[in-house]
Coordinates of C-alpha atoms in Angstrom, one line a residue:
X1 CA 133.3 -52.9 -8.1
X2 CA 136.3 -50.6 -8.5
X3 CA 135.9 -46.9 -8.9
X4 CA 137.7 -45.1 -11.7
X5 CA 138.7 -41.5 -12.0
X6 CA 140.3 -39.8 -15.0
X7 CA 141.3 -36.2 -15.7
X8 CA 142.5 -34.1 -18.6
X9 CA 144.5 -30.9 -19.0
X10 CA 142.9 -30.1 -22.3
X11 CA 143.3 -30.6 -26.0
X12 CA 145.6 -28.0 -27.6
X13 CA 149.4 -27.6 -28.1
X14 CA 151.3 -28.5 -24.9
X15 CA 154.9 -27.6 -24.7
X16 CA 157.2 -30.6 -24.8
X17 CA 159.3 -29.1 -22.0
X18 CA 156.3 -28.8 -19.7
X19 CA 154.8 -32.2 -20.1
X20 CA 156.4 -33.5 -16.9
X21 CA 154.9 -30.6 -15.0
X22 CA 151.5 -31.3 -16.5
X23 CA 151.7 -35.0 -15.7
X24 CA 152.7 -34.3 -12.1
X25 CA 149.6 -32.0 -11.8
X26 CA 147.2 -34.6 -13.3
X27 CA 148.5 -37.3 -11.0
X28 CA 148.0 -35.1 -7.9
X29 CA 144.4 -34.5 -9.1
X30 CA 143.8 -38.2 -9.5
X31 CA 145.3 -39.0 -6.1
X32 CA 143.2 -36.5 -4.3
X33 CA 140.0 -37.6 -6.1
X34 CA 140.8 -41.2 -5.3
X35 CA 141.2 -40.3 -1.6
X36 CA 137.7 -39.0 -1.7
X37 CA 136.4 -42.2 -3.2
X38 CA 138.3 -44.4 -0.8
X39 CA 136.9 -42.3 2.1
X40 CA 133.3 -42.9 1.1
X41 CA 132.7 -40.0 -1.2
X42 CA 130.8 -40.3 -4.4
X43 CA 131.6 -39.7 -8.1
X44 CA 130.4 -36.1 -8.0
X45 CA 132.6 -35.4 -5.0
X46 CA 135.6 -36.9 -6.8
X47 CA 135.3 -35.0 -10.1
X48 CA 134.9 -31.7 -8.2
X49 CA 138.0 -32.4 -6.1
X50 CA 140.1 -33.4 -9.1
X51 CA 139.0 -30.3 -11.1
X52 CA 139.7 -28.0 -8.1
X53 CA 143.3 -29.3 -8.0
X54 CA 143.6 -28.4 -11.7
X55 CA 142.0 -25.0 -11.3
X56 CA 144.5 -24.1 -8.5
X57 CA 147.5 -24.6 -10.8
X58 CA 148.9 -21.5 -12.6
X59 CA 149.8 -23.8 -15.5
X60 CA 146.2 -24.5 -16.6
X61 CA 143.6 -22.3 -18.2
X62 CA 141.1 -22.6 -15.4
X63 CA 140.6 -20.8 -12.2
X64 CA 143.9 -19.2 -11.1
X65 CA 146.1 -18.8 -14.2
X66 CA 143.2 -18.5 -16.6
X67 CA 143.7 -16.8 -20.0
X68 CA 142.9 -13.1 -19.8
X69 CA 140.1 -11.3 -21.7
X70 CA 140.8 -8.6 -24.1
X71 CA 140.3 -6.1 -21.3
X72 CA 142.8 -8.0 -19.1
X73 CA 140.5 -9.7 -16.6
X74 CA 139.6 -13.3 -15.7
X75 CA 136.2 -14.7 -16.4
X76 CA 135.6 -18.4 -15.9
X77 CA 133.2 -21.1 -17.1
X78 CA 132.5 -24.4 -15.4
X79 CA 129.9 -27.1 -15.1
X80 CA 129.3 -30.4 -13.3
X81 CA 126.7 -33.1 -14.0
X82 CA 125.5 -35.9 -11.7
X83 CA 124.7 -39.1 -13.7
X84 CA 122.5 -40.4 -10.9
X85 CA 120.2 -37.5 -10.5
X86 CA 120.8 -36.0 -14.0
X87 CA 121.2 -32.6 -12.4
X88 CA 123.5 -30.1 -14.0
X89 CA 125.0 -26.9 -12.5
X90 CA 127.0 -24.3 -14.4
X91 CA 128.6 -20.8 -14.3
X92 CA 129.6 -18.6 -17.2
X93 CA 131.9 -15.6 -17.5
X94 CA 132.1 -15.4 -13.7
X95 CA 134.8 -13.1 -12.2
X96 CA 136.3 -13.3 -8.7
X97 CA 135.5 -16.9 -7.8
X98 CA 138.6 -18.9 -6.9
X99 CA 137.2 -22.3 -7.9
X100 CA 134.4 -22.1 -10.4
X101 CA 133.8 -25.8 -10.3
X102 CA 132.8 -25.6 -6.7
X103 CA 130.3 -22.8 -7.5
X104 CA 128.8 -25.0 -10.2
X105 CA 128.6 -27.9 -7.7
X106 CA 126.8 -25.6 -5.2
X107 CA 124.3 -24.5 -7.9
X108 CA 123.7 -28.2 -8.8
X109 CA 123.1 -29.1 -5.1
X110 CA 120.8 -26.1 -4.6
X111 CA 118.4 -27.5 -7.2
X112 CA 117.2 -30.2 -4.8
X113 CA 116.1 -27.5 -2.2
X114 CA 112.7 -25.9 -3.1
X115 CA 112.4 -22.2 -2.8
X116 CA 109.5 -20.3 -1.2
X117 CA 106.7 -19.0 -3.4
X118 CA 107.2 -21.5 -6.1
X119 CA 110.5 -19.9 -7.2
X120 CA 112.8 -22.1 -9.4
X121 CA 116.4 -22.6 -8.3
X122 CA 118.9 -21.6 -11.0
X123 CA 120.9 -24.2 -12.9
X124 CA 123.1 -21.7 -14.7
X125 CA 124.4 -18.3 -13.5
X126 CA 126.6 -15.9 -15.3
X127 CA 128.8 -12.8 -14.7
X128 CA 128.6 -10.7 -11.6
X129 CA 125.3 -12.3 -10.6
X130 CA 127.1 -15.6 -10.3
X131 CA 129.8 -14.1 -8.1
X132 CA 127.1 -12.5 -5.8
X133 CA 125.3 -15.9 -5.5
X134 CA 128.7 -17.5 -4.6
X135 CA 129.3 -15.0 -1.8
X136 CA 125.9 -15.7 -0.3
X137 CA 126.2 -19.4 -0.5
X138 CA 129.6 -20.0 1.2
X139 CA 131.7 -20.3 -2.0
X140 CA 135.0 -18.6 -1.8
X141 CA 135.3 -15.3 -3.7
X142 CA 138.3 -13.1 -4.2
X143 CA 139.4 -9.9 -5.8
X144 CA 139.4 -10.2 -9.6
X145 CA 143.2 -9.6 -9.8
X146 CA 144.0 -12.5 -7.5
X147 CA 143.2 -15.0 -10.3
X148 CA 145.8 -13.5 -12.6
X149 CA 149.0 -15.5 -12.8
X150 CA 152.3 -14.0 -13.9
X151 CA 152.4 -16.3 -16.9
X152 CA 148.8 -15.3 -18.0
X153 CA 149.7 -11.6 -17.6
X154 CA 152.9 -12.0 -19.7
X155 CA 151.1 -13.9 -22.5
X156 CA 148.3 -11.3 -22.5
X157 CA 150.7 -8.4 -22.8
X158 CA 152.8 -10.1 -25.6
X159 CA 149.6 -11.0 -27.5
X160 CA 148.2 -7.5 -27.3
X161 CA 151.5 -6.2 -28.7
X162 CA 151.4 -8.6 -31.5
X163 CA 147.8 -7.6 -32.4
X164 CA 148.8 -4.0 -32.4
X165 CA 151.8 -4.7 -34.6
X166 CA 149.7 -6.6 -37.1
X167 CA 147.1 -3.8 -37.1
X168 CA 149.8 -1.3 -37.9
X169 CA 150.9 -3.2 -40.9
X170 CA 153.6 -5.4 -39.5
X171 CA 154.6 -8.3 -41.7
X172 CA 154.6 -10.9 -38.9
X173 CA 154.1 -11.2 -35.2
X174 CA 156.9 -11.3 -32.6
X175 CA 157.8 -14.6 -30.9
X176 CA 156.8 -15.0 -27.3
X177 CA 159.6 -14.5 -24.8
X178 CA 159.7 -18.0 -23.4
X179 CA 160.2 -21.0 -25.8
X180 CA 157.5 -23.1 -24.1
X181 CA 155.0 -20.3 -24.4
X182 CA 155.8 -19.8 -28.0
X183 CA 155.2 -23.5 -28.6
X184 CA 151.9 -23.6 -26.8
X185 CA 150.6 -20.4 -28.4
X186 CA 151.3 -21.6 -31.9
X187 CA 148.7 -24.3 -31.4
X188 CA 146.3 -22.1 -29.5
X189 CA 145.7 -22.0 -25.8
X190 CA 142.7 -24.4 -25.5
X191 CA 143.7 -26.2 -22.3
X192 CA 140.3 -26.5 -20.6
X193 CA 140.5 -29.0 -17.7
X194 CA 138.0 -31.6 -16.5
X195 CA 137.3 -35.0 -14.9
X196 CA 135.1 -38.0 -15.2
X197 CA 134.4 -40.7 -12.5
X198 CA 132.5 -43.9 -11.8
X199 CA 132.3 -44.7 -8.1
X200 CA 131.8 -48.0 -6.2
X201 CA 128.1 -47.8 -6.5
X202 CA 128.3 -47.5 -10.3
X203 CA 127.2 -43.8 -10.4
X204 CA 129.0 -41.6 -12.9
X205 CA 129.7 -37.8 -12.8
X206 CA 131.7 -35.3 -14.8
X207 CA 133.1 -31.8 -14.5
X208 CA 134.8 -29.2 -16.8
X209 CA 136.4 -25.8 -16.1
X210 CA 137.9 -23.2 -18.3
X211 CA 139.2 -19.7 -18.4
X212 CA 138.1 -19.4 -22.1
X213 CA 139.8 -18.2 -25.2
X214 CA 142.7 -15.8 -24.8
X215 CA 141.7 -12.2 -25.5
X216 CA 138.0 -13.2 -25.6
X217 CA 135.4 -10.5 -25.3
X218 CA 134.1 -9.7 -21.8
X219 CA 131.0 -11.8 -21.2
X220 CA 131.8 -14.5 -23.7
X221 CA 130.7 -17.9 -22.5
X222 CA 132.3 -21.1 -23.8
X223 CA 131.2 -24.7 -23.9
X224 CA 132.4 -25.4 -20.4
X225 CA 129.3 -23.7 -19.1
X226 CA 126.7 -24.9 -21.6
X227 CA 124.4 -27.9 -21.1
X228 CA 125.3 -30.8 -23.3
X229 CA 128.4 -29.2 -24.6
X230 CA 131.0 -29.0 -21.8
X231 CA 130.2 -32.2 -19.8
X232 CA 127.7 -35.0 -19.6
X233 CA 126.9 -37.7 -17.1
X234 CA 124.1 -40.2 -17.4
X235 CA 123.5 -43.5 -15.7
X236 CA 121.5 -46.0 -17.8
X237 CA 122.3 -43.7 -20.8
X238 CA 119.2 -43.6 -23.1
X239 CA 117.9 -46.7 -21.4
X240 CA 120.8 -48.8 -22.6
X241 CA 121.9 -50.0 -19.2
X242 CA 125.3 -48.4 -19.8
X243 CA 126.5 -45.3 -17.9
X244 CA 128.6 -42.6 -19.5
X245 CA 130.5 -39.6 -18.3
X246 CA 132.1 -37.0 -20.7
X247 CA 134.3 -33.9 -20.2
X248 CA 135.2 -31.9 -23.3
X249 CA 137.9 -29.5 -24.4
X250 CA 138.7 -27.4 -27.5
X251 CA 137.3 -24.3 -29.1
X252 CA 134.1 -23.6 -27.2
X253 CA 132.3 -22.1 -30.2
X254 CA 132.9 -25.3 -32.2
X255 CA 131.7 -27.6 -29.4
X256 CA 128.6 -25.6 -28.6
X257 CA 127.4 -25.7 -32.2
X258 CA 127.7 -29.5 -32.2
X259 CA 126.6 -30.2 -28.6
X260 CA 129.8 -32.1 -28.4
X261 CA 129.5 -33.7 -24.9
X262 CA 126.1 -35.2 -25.6
X263 CA 127.3 -36.3 -29.0
X264 CA 130.2 -38.2 -27.5
X265 CA 128.0 -39.8 -24.8
X266 CA 125.5 -41.1 -27.3
X267 CA 128.4 -42.6 -29.4
X268 CA 129.8 -44.4 -26.4
X269 CA 126.6 -46.4 -25.8
X270 CA 127.4 -48.7 -28.8
X271 CA 129.3 -52.0 -28.1
X272 CA 131.4 -51.1 -31.2
X273 CA 133.0 -48.3 -29.1
X274 CA 136.1 -47.2 -31.0
X275 CA 134.7 -47.2 -34.5
X276 CA 131.4 -45.7 -33.4
X277 CA 133.0 -42.8 -31.5
X278 CA 135.4 -42.1 -34.3
X279 CA 132.6 -42.2 -36.9
X280 CA 130.4 -39.9 -34.7
X281 CA 133.2 -37.3 -34.3
X282 CA 134.1 -37.5 -38.0
X283 CA 130.5 -37.2 -39.3
X284 CA 129.0 -34.9 -36.7
X285 CA 132.0 -32.6 -35.9
X286 CA 134.7 -32.7 -38.5
X287 CA 132.2 -32.8 -41.3
X288 CA 129.3 -31.1 -39.6
X289 CA 127.1 -28.7 -41.6
X290 CA 126.8 -26.7 -38.4
X291 CA 130.5 -25.8 -38.7
X292 CA 130.4 -24.7 -42.3
X293 CA 133.4 -22.5 -43.2
X294 CA 135.1 -23.2 -39.8
X295 CA 138.7 -24.5 -40.1
X296 CA 140.5 -26.0 -38.4
X297 CA 137.9 -27.7 -36.2
X298 CA 139.3 -28.1 -32.7
X299 CA 137.9 -30.6 -30.1
X300 CA 138.9 -33.1 -27.5
X301 CA 137.0 -35.3 -25.0
X302 CA 137.5 -37.6 -22.1
X303 CA 134.8 -40.4 -22.1
X304 CA 134.2 -42.9 -19.4
X305 CA 131.8 -45.8 -20.2
X306 CA 130.7 -48.2 -17.4
X307 CA 128.8 -51.4 -18.1
X308 CA 127.4 -52.7 -14.7
X309 CA 126.6 -56.1 -16.2
X310 CA 130.2 -57.0 -16.8
X311 CA 131.7 -54.7 -14.3
X312 CA 133.9 -53.2 -17.0
X313 CA 134.8 -49.5 -17.4
X314 CA 136.2 -48.2 -20.7
X315 CA 138.1 -45.0 -20.9
X316 CA 138.5 -43.1 -24.2
X317 CA 140.2 -39.9 -25.0
X318 CA 140.1 -38.1 -28.4
X319 CA 141.4 -34.9 -29.9
X320 CA 141.6 -33.2 -33.2
X321 CA 144.4 -30.9 -31.9
X322 CA 148.1 -31.5 -31.7
X323 CA 148.2 -32.8 -28.2
X324 CA 146.0 -33.9 -25.3
X325 CA 147.1 -34.8 -21.7
X326 CA 145.2 -37.4 -19.6
X327 CA 145.6 -39.3 -16.4
X328 CA 143.6 -42.1 -14.8
X329 CA 143.5 -44.2 -11.6
X330 CA 141.3 -47.0 -10.1
X331 CA 140.6 -47.7 -6.5
X332 CA 142.9 -50.8 -6.8
X333 CA 145.8 -48.9 -8.2
X334 CA 148.8 -47.7 -6.1
X335 CA 149.5 -44.8 -8.4
X336 CA 147.9 -43.0 -11.4
X337 CA 149.1 -43.2 -15.0
X338 CA 149.5 -40.0 -17.0
X339 CA 150.3 -39.6 -20.7
X340 CA 150.1 -37.3 -23.7
X341 CA 148.8 -38.3 -27.1
X342 CA 149.8 -36.5 -30.3
X343 CA 148.3 -35.9 -33.7
X344 CA 150.6 -35.2 -36.7
X345 CA 150.7 -31.6 -37.8
X346 CA 149.2 -32.3 -41.2
X347 CA 146.1 -33.9 -39.5
X348 CA 145.3 -31.2 -37.0
X349 CA 141.7 -30.1 -37.3
X350 CA 140.8 -32.6 -39.9
X351 CA 141.4 -36.0 -38.2
X352 CA 140.6 -37.5 -34.8
X353 CA 143.1 -39.4 -32.6
X354 CA 141.3 -41.8 -30.3
X355 CA 142.9 -43.9 -27.6
X356 CA 141.5 -46.2 -25.0
X357 CA 141.9 -48.2 -21.8
X358 CA 139.7 -50.8 -20.1
X359 CA 139.3 -51.6 -16.4
X360 CA 137.7 -54.4 -14.4
X361 CA 135.9 -57.6 -15.1
X362 CA 139.2 -59.5 -15.4
X363 CA 139.5 -58.1 -18.9
X364 CA 142.8 -57.1 -20.5
X365 CA 143.5 -53.7 -21.8
X366 CA 141.9 -53.0 -25.2
X367 CA 144.6 -53.4 -27.9
X368 CA 142.5 -52.9 -31.0
X369 CA 143.7 -50.5 -33.7
X370 CA 142.5 -49.6 -37.1
X371 CA 141.8 -46.9 -39.6
X372 CA 138.5 -45.5 -40.9
X373 CA 139.4 -44.9 -44.5
X374 CA 138.1 -41.7 -46.3
X375 CA 135.1 -42.4 -48.4
X376 CA 132.8 -40.3 -50.6
X377 CA 131.6 -38.4 -47.6
X378 CA 134.9 -38.5 -45.7
X379 CA 137.2 -37.0 -48.2
X380 CA 140.4 -35.9 -46.5
X381 CA 139.3 -37.1 -43.1
X382 CA 140.6 -40.2 -41.3
X383 CA 140.1 -41.6 -37.8
X384 CA 142.5 -43.7 -35.7
X385 CA 141.7 -46.0 -32.8
X386 CA 145.0 -46.4 -31.0
X387 CA 145.6 -49.4 -28.7
X388 CA 148.5 -50.2 -26.4
X389 CA 151.0 -51.0 -29.2
X390 CA 150.2 -47.7 -31.0
X391 CA 150.4 -45.7 -27.7
X392 CA 153.9 -46.8 -27.1
X393 CA 154.9 -44.8 -30.1
X394 CA 153.4 -41.6 -28.6
X395 CA 154.3 -39.9 -25.4
X396 CA 152.9 -42.5 -23.0
X397 CA 155.7 -43.1 -20.6
X398 CA 155.8 -41.4 -17.2
X399 CA 159.6 -41.8 -17.2
X400 CA 160.2 -39.2 -20.0
X401 CA 160.1 -36.1 -17.9
X402 CA 159.9 -37.1 -14.3
X403 CA 161.0 -39.8 -11.9
X404 CA 158.3 -42.3 -10.8
X405 CA 157.2 -42.2 -7.3
X406 CA 158.3 -45.3 -5.3
X407 CA 155.6 -48.0 -5.3

């Protein structure tokens, strides 16, 4: 069978002028992950490699270039999950680690190595303790300031000035200095990154990494580090025979309270994929009692479903935010495909945009589209499954901002 890898640069509000840059970055992440698969690596190796590429870019809110805390530092969250062993490794609010996803991977791997005296290997480490563990387990550490990008520092300083201005009774905030940063900050900087993969053996894995919310309190941990909330990977999911990998993005507090990654994984088991995922997100996120009083509700997810019986892999991505950027590639592809999907301004936080792509089994791309109409329990909420025809109306072309690589 063919392997599939897919990445995302988060659900949030991506600047139109920067989409070409984001696409180029996502493609590089897919290409490097695919090299791992073609070289004999497994799904877990591939998602960690892809996420590491995304962490190393100053453009994303993960690793180098992460959003700064209220105190001006960088504290990162990350997790990985192996669908074959069902092990999960995570770090939260960790400073001074260049690639948090690699630390999460090391924690996952260490769980298979028994400790003397009956001690239990950790599955989740946080704060300075996680940094100490990294240094003693050959994971690269650095000075805290080395993870602060010029862009992050500028946004932090301007955000702090705006807060001070509002606290002093100012009528409105000042605009950010750069137009692209003003556009992104209006929608909230929620651009967590992540990856999902199924390898040639049919094993799935997932990863997620985030610098967290801008101006967050020191020590705050978001969904990217929390089991069942940031990522999920499970072969033979719930005994269904179907394997599922999920990587989430959005407002961590919202995703934790709804265990969003596991929610999406369970919804993806059903053969009625599109309508079931949309229904699950609508009912258990947009209308969830666990988010009473929370508006708007911000979430996104990248979902990879593999059916070994038919050799078919289905990729879904969804978001309740203005934009979401994704990229995907199979072992038979010469180059990856990157795109952004968008949700209308008046539907942000109250509707879900769901899009899809199918691979393998000689099957064509999914082209189904339809609406879930608001009912008595869905007042003001609608869902959309978007197929190829619909996607052409969104920002799906790689030719818009950059020149295609020669084939």
